Amino acid sequence: MRITLSTAISADGFLDDNTSQRLLISTPEDWADVYRLRAEHDAILVGAETLRCDNPSLLIHDEHVRQQRIAAGLKPDIAKVTLTASGTLDPTLRFFQTGDADRYVFSQHNIPELQDIATVISGCNPITAKSIITTLEKLGIERLMVEGGTCVLNMFLSEGMADTLRLAVNPSLYVGTAGKTKFEFTPTIGIPCRRENLGGMEVSTYTIHPDTTVDDIRYLREAIAESRRCTPCKTSYCVGAVIVTSDGRIFRGYTHETSHTHHAEQEAIAKALAAGAKLQGAAIYSSMEPCSKRASEPESCTQLIIRHGFSHVAFALYEPDCFVCCRGALTLREAGIDVRYYPSLESEVRAVNAHLWQ
């Protein structure tokens, strides 16, 4: 998933003040650009406090884009997502009552009053950006826009779950001691930034994680090609894996290549170690989500990837709940590894494993 954070702040860094009225920060030109950017995503996320304070509708405002989505068989508005630790949300909020969109609520509690107007994903304890992203990916969300508030933005940044940050500053607006929520972002050296002025708003767009899609797709296609070398088996998936080390060495493997208990990632890692390759900082591309639970081996592929210090994992299909309930992607993210999922290749992986679904 590609994740964009977007927010507007005053000259002294506040998103809001402590009055009962919504603090108007952006100019019309800035809002128009935000609406354009919003339409490029599959879902938009804000925290429950933003819903309570601002009561936003979070709709697509470009009628042409709405008609394009309808023509493509999609709902006219992108999916709406929120999170609440308390489980206290008013069903009459515009988040729930306006537009035609899928609605998801992440909460630590069941919220019966929302069951008929939103999908409540309960039992999230704690609620993290990594768990939200993993769940949304499984729901078909590929591009997410996060618009606040401060705690939510900081959560995504602190967990490393942000690819782009769009930060709009109103240089003529000072909140001072009336400030309620302050957002502070200090870009590190080397983060590229694009700057523009939109109706007086100073907008900076930071690239936090470069887009790796081209290379990921290339090596995932190689991994899928490896998976076709597997002998179909009713008790395991046909999976292929490709490792690219930090110095450019490449190693490949597929399920059961040398042992009836070995998975594809395990085979590729064994080849790399036998060749004396350093795996710290390497990338691994697997046609399917790395397993997180094994009965026939002492370590799962997820544990192997973490132990050897891989920094990047890409895969094309979340492991179906056929043999075990896999949580490989989330475990890898929780270990600080950059994980990317490419559903555009999912049908090819399913075709290789058609013997399990016939």
CSV table of C-alpha atoms in Angstrom, one decimal:
chain,number,residue,atom,x,y,z
A,1,MET,CA,0.0,0.0,0.0
A,2,ARG,CA,1.1,3.6,-0.7
A,3,ILE,CA,0.3,5.9,2.2
A,4,THR,CA,-0.1,9.7,1.9
A,5,LEU,CA,-0.3,11.9,5.0
A,6,SER,CA,-1.9,15.3,4.5
A,7,THR,CA,-2.4,18.2,6.9
A,8,ALA,CA,-2.6,21.9,7.1
A,9,ILE,CA,-1.1,23.9,10.0
A,10,SER,CA,-0.8,27.5,11.2
A,11,ALA,CA,2.5,29.3,11.0
A,12,ASP,CA,3.3,28.2,14.6
A,13,GLY,CA,2.4,24.6,13.9
A,14,PHE,CA,-1.1,24.1,15.1
A,15,LEU,CA,-3.9,22.1,13.5
A,16,ASP,CA,-6.6,23.4,15.8
A,17,ASP,CA,-7.3,25.8,18.6
A,18,ASN,CA,-9.2,25.4,21.9
A,19,THR,CA,-12.4,27.2,20.7
A,20,SER,CA,-15.6,25.5,19.8
A,21,GLN,CA,-15.4,26.6,16.2
A,22,ARG,CA,-13.4,24.8,13.6
A,23,LEU,CA,-10.1,26.6,12.9
A,24,LEU,CA,-10.0,27.5,9.2
A,25,ILE,CA,-6.4,27.2,8.0
A,26,SER,CA,-6.4,26.4,4.3
A,27,THR,CA,-7.2,28.7,1.3
A,28,PRO,CA,-9.6,27.6,-1.4
A,29,GLU,CA,-6.7,26.9,-3.7
A,30,ASP,CA,-5.2,24.6,-1.1
A,31,TRP,CA,-8.5,22.8,-0.5
A,32,ALA,CA,-8.9,22.3,-4.3
A,33,ASP,CA,-5.5,20.5,-4.4
A,34,VAL,CA,-6.4,18.4,-1.4
A,35,TYR,CA,-9.7,17.3,-3.1
A,36,ARG,CA,-7.7,16.4,-6.2
A,37,LEU,CA,-5.2,14.4,-4.2
A,38,ARG,CA,-8.0,12.7,-2.3
A,39,ALA,CA,-9.6,11.5,-5.5
A,40,GLU,CA,-6.3,9.6,-6.4
A,41,HIS,CA,-6.7,7.3,-3.4
A,42,ASP,CA,-8.9,4.4,-2.5
A,43,ALA,CA,-9.6,5.4,1.1
A,44,ILE,CA,-9.3,8.3,3.5
A,45,LEU,CA,-8.6,8.0,7.2
A,46,VAL,CA,-9.1,10.4,10.1
A,47,GLY,CA,-9.2,9.9,13.8
A,48,ALA,CA,-12.4,9.9,15.9
A,49,GLU,CA,-11.5,13.2,17.5
A,50,THR,CA,-11.4,14.8,14.1
A,51,LEU,CA,-14.9,13.5,13.4
A,52,ARG,CA,-16.2,14.8,16.7
A,53,CYS,CA,-14.6,18.3,16.4
A,54,ASP,CA,-14.9,19.0,12.6
A,55,ASN,CA,-17.6,16.6,11.5
A,56,PRO,CA,-16.1,16.2,8.0
A,57,SER,CA,-18.0,14.5,5.2
A,58,LEU,CA,-14.7,13.2,3.5
A,59,LEU,CA,-16.3,13.0,0.0
A,60,ILE,CA,-15.0,13.2,-3.5
A,61,HIS,CA,-16.0,16.6,-4.8
A,62,ASP,CA,-15.1,16.2,-8.5
A,63,GLU,CA,-18.2,15.0,-10.3
A,64,HIS,CA,-16.1,13.8,-13.2
A,65,VAL,CA,-14.1,11.6,-10.9
A,66,ARG,CA,-17.3,10.3,-9.3
A,67,GLN,CA,-18.7,9.3,-12.6
A,68,GLN,CA,-15.4,7.6,-13.6
A,69,ARG,CA,-15.5,5.5,-10.4
A,70,ILE,CA,-19.1,4.5,-11.0
A,71,ALA,CA,-18.3,3.5,-14.6
A,72,ALA,CA,-15.5,1.3,-13.2
A,73,GLY,CA,-18.0,-0.5,-11.0
A,74,LEU,CA,-16.8,1.4,-7.8
A,75,LYS,CA,-18.8,3.5,-5.3
A,76,PRO,CA,-18.6,7.2,-6.2
A,77,ASP,CA,-16.8,8.1,-2.9
A,78,ILE,CA,-13.6,6.5,-1.7
A,79,ALA,CA,-13.7,4.4,1.4
A,80,LYS,CA,-13.9,6.2,4.8
A,81,VAL,CA,-11.8,4.9,7.7
A,82,THR,CA,-11.6,6.0,11.3
A,83,LEU,CA,-10.2,4.6,14.6
A,84,THR,CA,-11.5,5.0,18.2
A,85,ALA,CA,-10.0,3.7,21.4
A,86,SER,CA,-13.1,4.5,23.4
A,87,GLY,CA,-15.7,3.2,20.9
A,88,THR,CA,-17.7,6.4,21.3
A,89,LEU,CA,-18.9,7.7,18.0
A,90,ASP,CA,-22.2,9.4,17.1
A,91,PRO,CA,-24.0,7.6,14.3
A,92,THR,CA,-25.4,10.9,13.0
A,93,LEU,CA,-21.9,12.2,12.1
A,94,ARG,CA,-21.5,13.1,8.4
A,95,PHE,CA,-18.8,10.4,8.2
A,96,PHE,CA,-21.6,7.9,8.4
A,97,GLN,CA,-24.5,9.8,6.9
A,98,THR,CA,-23.1,11.5,3.8
A,99,GLY,CA,-21.9,10.1,0.5
A,100,ASP,CA,-21.9,6.6,-1.0
A,101,ALA,CA,-18.8,4.9,0.4
A,102,ASP,CA,-17.6,1.8,2.3
A,103,ARG,CA,-17.0,2.8,6.0
A,104,TYR,CA,-14.6,1.1,8.4
A,105,VAL,CA,-14.2,1.7,12.1
A,106,PHE,CA,-11.2,0.3,14.0
A,107,SER,CA,-11.9,0.0,17.7
A,108,GLN,CA,-11.0,-1.8,20.9
A,109,HIS,CA,-14.7,-2.3,21.5
A,110,ASN,CA,-17.8,-3.6,19.7
A,111,ILE,CA,-20.0,-0.7,18.7
A,112,PRO,CA,-23.5,-2.1,18.2
A,113,GLU,CA,-25.0,1.3,17.2
A,114,LEU,CA,-22.7,1.4,14.1
A,115,GLN,CA,-23.2,-2.2,12.9
A,116,ASP,CA,-25.7,-1.2,10.2
A,117,ILE,CA,-23.9,1.8,8.9
A,118,ALA,CA,-20.2,0.7,9.0
A,119,THR,CA,-17.9,-2.3,9.2
A,120,VAL,CA,-16.6,-2.3,12.8
A,121,ILE,CA,-13.3,-4.0,13.1
A,122,SER,CA,-13.1,-4.6,16.9
A,123,GLY,CA,-10.7,-6.2,19.3
A,124,CYS,CA,-7.8,-4.0,18.0
A,125,ASN,CA,-5.6,-3.8,21.1
A,126,PRO,CA,-3.7,-1.7,20.7
A,127,ILE,CA,-4.8,0.1,17.5
A,128,THR,CA,-1.6,0.6,15.4
A,129,ALA,CA,-1.0,2.0,12.0
A,130,LYS,CA,0.7,-1.3,11.0
A,131,SER,CA,-2.4,-3.4,12.0
A,132,ILE,CA,-4.7,-0.9,10.2
A,133,ILE,CA,-2.7,-1.0,7.0
A,134,THR,CA,-2.5,-4.8,7.0
A,135,THR,CA,-6.3,-5.1,7.5
A,136,LEU,CA,-7.1,-2.5,4.8
A,137,GLU,CA,-4.8,-4.3,2.3
A,138,LYS,CA,-6.8,-7.5,2.8
A,139,LEU,CA,-9.9,-5.4,2.2
A,140,GLY,CA,-8.6,-4.3,-1.2
A,141,ILE,CA,-7.3,-0.8,-0.3
A,142,GLU,CA,-4.1,0.0,-2.3
A,143,ARG,CA,-3.8,3.8,-1.7
A,144,LEU,CA,-4.6,5.4,1.6
A,145,MET,CA,-4.8,9.1,2.4
A,146,VAL,CA,-4.5,10.1,6.1
A,147,GLU,CA,-5.7,13.5,7.0
A,148,GLY,CA,-5.3,13.7,10.8
A,149,GLY,CA,-5.5,14.6,13.5
A,150,THR,CA,-2.2,15.1,15.2
A,151,CYS,CA,-2.1,11.8,17.2
A,152,VAL,CA,-3.1,9.8,14.1
A,153,LEU,CA,-0.5,11.5,11.9
A,154,ASN,CA,2.2,11.0,14.6
A,155,MET,CA,1.2,7.4,14.9
A,156,PHE,CA,1.7,6.7,11.2
A,157,LEU,CA,5.0,8.6,11.1
A,158,SER,CA,6.4,7.0,14.3
A,159,GLU,CA,5.6,3.5,13.0
A,160,GLY,CA,7.2,4.3,9.6
A,161,MET,CA,3.9,3.8,7.8
A,162,ALA,CA,4.0,6.9,5.6
A,163,ASP,CA,5.3,7.2,2.0
A,164,THR,CA,4.5,10.8,1.4
A,165,LEU,CA,3.7,13.8,3.6
A,166,ARG,CA,1.9,16.8,2.2
A,167,LEU,CA,2.3,19.6,4.7
A,168,ALA,CA,0.5,22.9,4.0
A,169,VAL,CA,1.4,25.9,6.2
A,170,ASN,CA,-0.5,29.2,6.4
A,171,PRO,CA,2.2,31.7,7.1
A,172,SER,CA,-0.2,34.5,8.0
A,173,LEU,CA,-2.1,32.5,10.7
A,174,TYR,CA,-0.7,32.4,14.3
A,175,VAL,CA,-2.7,30.5,17.0
A,176,GLY,CA,-0.4,31.1,19.9
A,177,THR,CA,-1.6,30.2,23.4
A,178,ALA,CA,-5.0,29.2,22.0
A,179,GLY,CA,-3.4,26.3,20.2
A,180,LYS,CA,-4.8,22.9,20.9
A,181,THR,CA,-2.9,20.4,18.8
A,182,LYS,CA,0.5,21.0,17.4
A,183,PHE,CA,2.1,19.0,14.6
A,184,GLU,CA,5.9,18.9,14.4
A,185,PHE,CA,7.7,17.2,11.6
A,186,THR,CA,11.5,17.5,11.1
A,187,PRO,CA,12.6,16.1,7.8
A,188,THR,CA,15.9,14.2,8.0
A,189,ILE,CA,18.7,14.9,5.6
A,190,GLY,CA,18.1,13.4,2.2
A,191,ILE,CA,14.3,13.4,2.2
A,192,PRO,CA,13.3,15.0,-1.2
A,193,CYS,CA,10.8,17.8,-1.0
A,194,ARG,CA,8.6,19.6,-3.6
A,195,ARG,CA,7.4,23.1,-2.6
A,196,GLU,CA,4.6,25.3,-4.1
A,197,ASN,CA,2.4,28.2,-3.1
A,198,LEU,CA,-1.3,27.7,-3.4
A,199,GLY,CA,-3.3,30.8,-2.7
A,200,GLY,CA,-0.9,31.9,0.0
A,201,MET,CA,-0.5,28.4,1.5
A,202,GLU,CA,3.1,27.2,1.6
A,203,VAL,CA,2.8,23.5,0.6
A,204,SER,CA,5.7,21.1,1.0
A,205,THR,CA,5.5,17.5,-0.2
A,206,TYR,CA,8.0,15.1,1.3
A,207,THR,CA,8.9,11.8,-0.1
A,208,ILE,CA,9.6,9.7,3.0
A,209,HIS,CA,9.8,6.3,1.3
A,210,PRO,CA,10.6,6.2,-2.5
A,211,ASP,CA,8.3,4.2,-4.7
A,212,THR,CA,9.8,0.8,-5.2
A,213,THR,CA,7.0,-0.5,-7.4
A,214,VAL,CA,9.0,-1.0,-10.6
A,215,ASP,CA,11.7,-3.2,-9.0
A,216,ASP,CA,9.2,-5.0,-6.8
A,217,ILE,CA,7.0,-6.0,-9.7
A,218,ARG,CA,10.0,-7.1,-11.7
A,219,TYR,CA,11.3,-9.4,-9.0
A,220,LEU,CA,7.9,-10.6,-8.0
A,221,ARG,CA,7.4,-11.8,-11.6
A,222,GLU,CA,10.6,-13.8,-11.3
A,223,ALA,CA,9.3,-15.2,-8.0
A,224,ILE,CA,6.1,-16.3,-9.7
A,225,ALA,CA,8.1,-17.9,-12.5
A,226,GLU,CA,10.0,-19.8,-9.8
A,227,SER,CA,6.7,-21.0,-8.2
A,228,ARG,CA,5.8,-22.6,-11.5
A,229,ARG,CA,8.7,-25.0,-11.0
A,230,CYS,CA,7.0,-26.5,-7.9
A,231,THR,CA,5.3,-29.9,-8.0
A,232,PRO,CA,1.7,-29.3,-6.9
A,233,CYS,CA,0.8,-30.7,-3.6
A,234,LYS,CA,-2.5,-30.9,-1.7
A,235,THR,CA,-0.8,-29.9,1.6
A,236,SER,CA,1.2,-26.9,0.6
A,237,TYR,CA,1.2,-23.8,-1.7
A,238,CYS,CA,3.4,-23.5,-4.7
A,239,VAL,CA,5.5,-20.5,-3.9
A,240,GLY,CA,8.6,-18.9,-5.4
A,241,ALA,CA,11.1,-16.5,-3.8
A,242,VAL,CA,13.9,-14.2,-5.0
A,243,ILE,CA,16.5,-12.5,-2.8
A,244,VAL,CA,18.4,-9.4,-3.8
A,245,THR,CA,21.2,-8.5,-1.5
A,246,SER,CA,22.4,-5.0,-0.8
A,247,ASP,CA,25.4,-5.6,-3.1
A,248,GLY,CA,23.2,-6.8,-5.9
A,249,ARG,CA,23.6,-10.6,-5.7
A,250,ILE,CA,20.5,-12.6,-6.6
A,251,PHE,CA,19.3,-15.9,-5.2
A,252,ARG,CA,16.1,-17.9,-6.0
A,253,GLY,CA,14.2,-20.7,-4.6
A,254,TYR,CA,10.8,-22.5,-4.7
A,255,THR,CA,8.8,-24.7,-2.4
A,256,HIS,CA,10.2,-28.2,-1.8
A,257,GLU,CA,13.1,-27.5,-4.1
A,258,THR,CA,15.6,-29.6,-2.0
A,259,SER,CA,13.4,-30.9,0.8
A,260,HIS,CA,9.7,-31.7,1.2
A,261,THR,CA,9.6,-29.5,4.3
A,262,HIS,CA,11.3,-26.4,2.9
A,263,HIS,CA,9.4,-23.3,1.8
A,264,ALA,CA,10.5,-21.0,-1.0
A,265,GLU,CA,12.0,-18.3,1.2
A,266,GLN,CA,13.9,-20.9,3.2
A,267,GLU,CA,15.4,-22.4,0.0
A,268,ALA,CA,16.5,-19.0,-1.3
A,269,ILE,CA,18.0,-18.0,2.1
A,270,ALA,CA,19.9,-21.3,2.3
A,271,LYS,CA,21.4,-20.7,-1.1
A,272,ALA,CA,22.5,-17.2,-0.1
A,273,LEU,CA,24.1,-18.4,3.1
A,274,ALA,CA,25.9,-21.2,1.3
A,275,ALA,CA,27.3,-18.6,-1.1
A,276,GLY,CA,28.5,-16.4,1.8
A,277,ALA,CA,26.2,-13.6,1.0
A,278,LYS,CA,25.3,-11.0,3.6
A,279,LEU,CA,21.6,-10.8,4.1
A,280,GLN,CA,21.5,-7.8,6.4
A,281,GLY,CA,19.6,-5.1,4.5
A,282,ALA,CA,18.6,-7.5,1.7
A,283,ALA,CA,15.2,-7.6,0.0
A,284,ILE,CA,13.1,-10.7,-0.5
A,285,TYR,CA,10.3,-11.1,-3.0
A,286,SER,CA,7.8,-13.9,-2.5
A,287,SER,CA,4.9,-14.8,-4.6
A,288,MET,CA,2.9,-15.4,-1.4
A,289,GLU,CA,2.9,-13.8,2.1
A,290,PRO,CA,5.8,-15.4,4.1
A,291,CYS,CA,4.5,-18.0,6.6
A,292,SER,CA,4.3,-17.1,10.3
A,293,LYS,CA,3.7,-20.5,11.7
A,294,ARG,CA,5.4,-23.9,11.0
A,295,ALA,CA,4.9,-27.4,12.3
A,296,SER,CA,7.5,-29.2,10.2
A,297,GLU,CA,10.4,-26.7,10.7
A,298,PRO,CA,11.8,-24.9,13.8
A,299,GLU,CA,11.4,-21.5,12.3
A,300,SER,CA,8.8,-19.9,10.1
A,301,CYS,CA,9.9,-18.0,7.0
A,302,THR,CA,8.9,-14.8,8.8
A,303,GLN,CA,11.2,-15.6,11.7
A,304,LEU,CA,14.0,-16.4,9.2
A,305,ILE,CA,13.6,-13.1,7.4
A,306,ILE,CA,13.6,-11.2,10.7
A,307,ARG,CA,16.6,-13.1,12.1
A,308,HIS,CA,18.7,-12.5,9.0
A,309,GLY,CA,18.1,-8.7,9.0
A,310,PHE,CA,16.1,-8.3,5.7
A,311,SER,CA,14.9,-4.7,5.3
A,312,HIS,CA,12.3,-5.1,2.5
A,313,VAL,CA,9.7,-7.7,1.7
A,314,ALA,CA,7.3,-7.8,-1.2
A,315,PHE,CA,4.6,-10.3,-2.0
A,316,ALA,CA,1.7,-10.8,-4.4
A,317,LEU,CA,-0.9,-12.7,-2.4
A,318,TYR,CA,-1.9,-12.8,1.3
A,319,GLU,CA,-1.8,-16.4,2.4
A,320,PRO,CA,-5.4,-17.7,2.5
A,321,ASP,CA,-6.6,-19.3,5.7
A,322,CYS,CA,-6.4,-22.7,4.3
A,323,PHE,CA,-3.9,-24.5,6.5
A,324,VAL,CA,-3.2,-21.9,9.2
A,325,CYS,CA,-4.1,-18.3,10.0
A,326,CYS,CA,-1.1,-16.4,8.7
A,327,ARG,CA,0.1,-13.1,10.1
A,328,GLY,CA,3.4,-12.9,8.3
A,329,ALA,CA,3.0,-9.4,6.9
A,330,LEU,CA,2.0,-7.8,10.2
A,331,THR,CA,4.7,-9.6,12.1
A,332,LEU,CA,7.3,-8.4,9.6
A,333,ARG,CA,6.0,-4.8,9.9
A,334,GLU,CA,6.1,-5.0,13.6
A,335,ALA,CA,9.7,-5.9,13.3
A,336,GLY,CA,10.4,-2.7,11.4
A,337,ILE,CA,10.7,-4.3,7.9
A,338,ASP,CA,9.2,-2.4,4.9
A,339,VAL,CA,6.5,-4.7,3.5
A,340,ARG,CA,4.8,-4.2,0.2
A,341,TYR,CA,1.8,-6.0,-1.3
A,342,TYR,CA,0.9,-6.1,-5.0
A,343,PRO,CA,-2.6,-7.5,-5.6
A,344,SER,CA,-2.2,-6.8,-9.3
A,345,LEU,CA,-0.2,-10.0,-9.5
A,346,GLU,CA,-2.6,-12.0,-7.2
A,347,SER,CA,-4.4,-13.8,-10.0
A,348,GLU,CA,-1.2,-15.3,-11.4
A,349,VAL,CA,-0.3,-16.7,-7.9
A,350,ARG,CA,-3.8,-18.1,-7.6
A,351,ALA,CA,-3.5,-19.7,-11.0
A,352,VAL,CA,-0.3,-21.5,-9.9
A,353,ASN,CA,-2.1,-22.8,-6.9
A,354,ALA,CA,-5.3,-23.7,-8.6
A,355,HIS,CA,-4.9,-27.3,-7.4
A,356,LEU,CA,-5.8,-26.2,-3.9
A,357,TRP,CA,-9.1,-24.5,-4.9
A,358,GLN,CA,-10.5,-27.0,-7.5
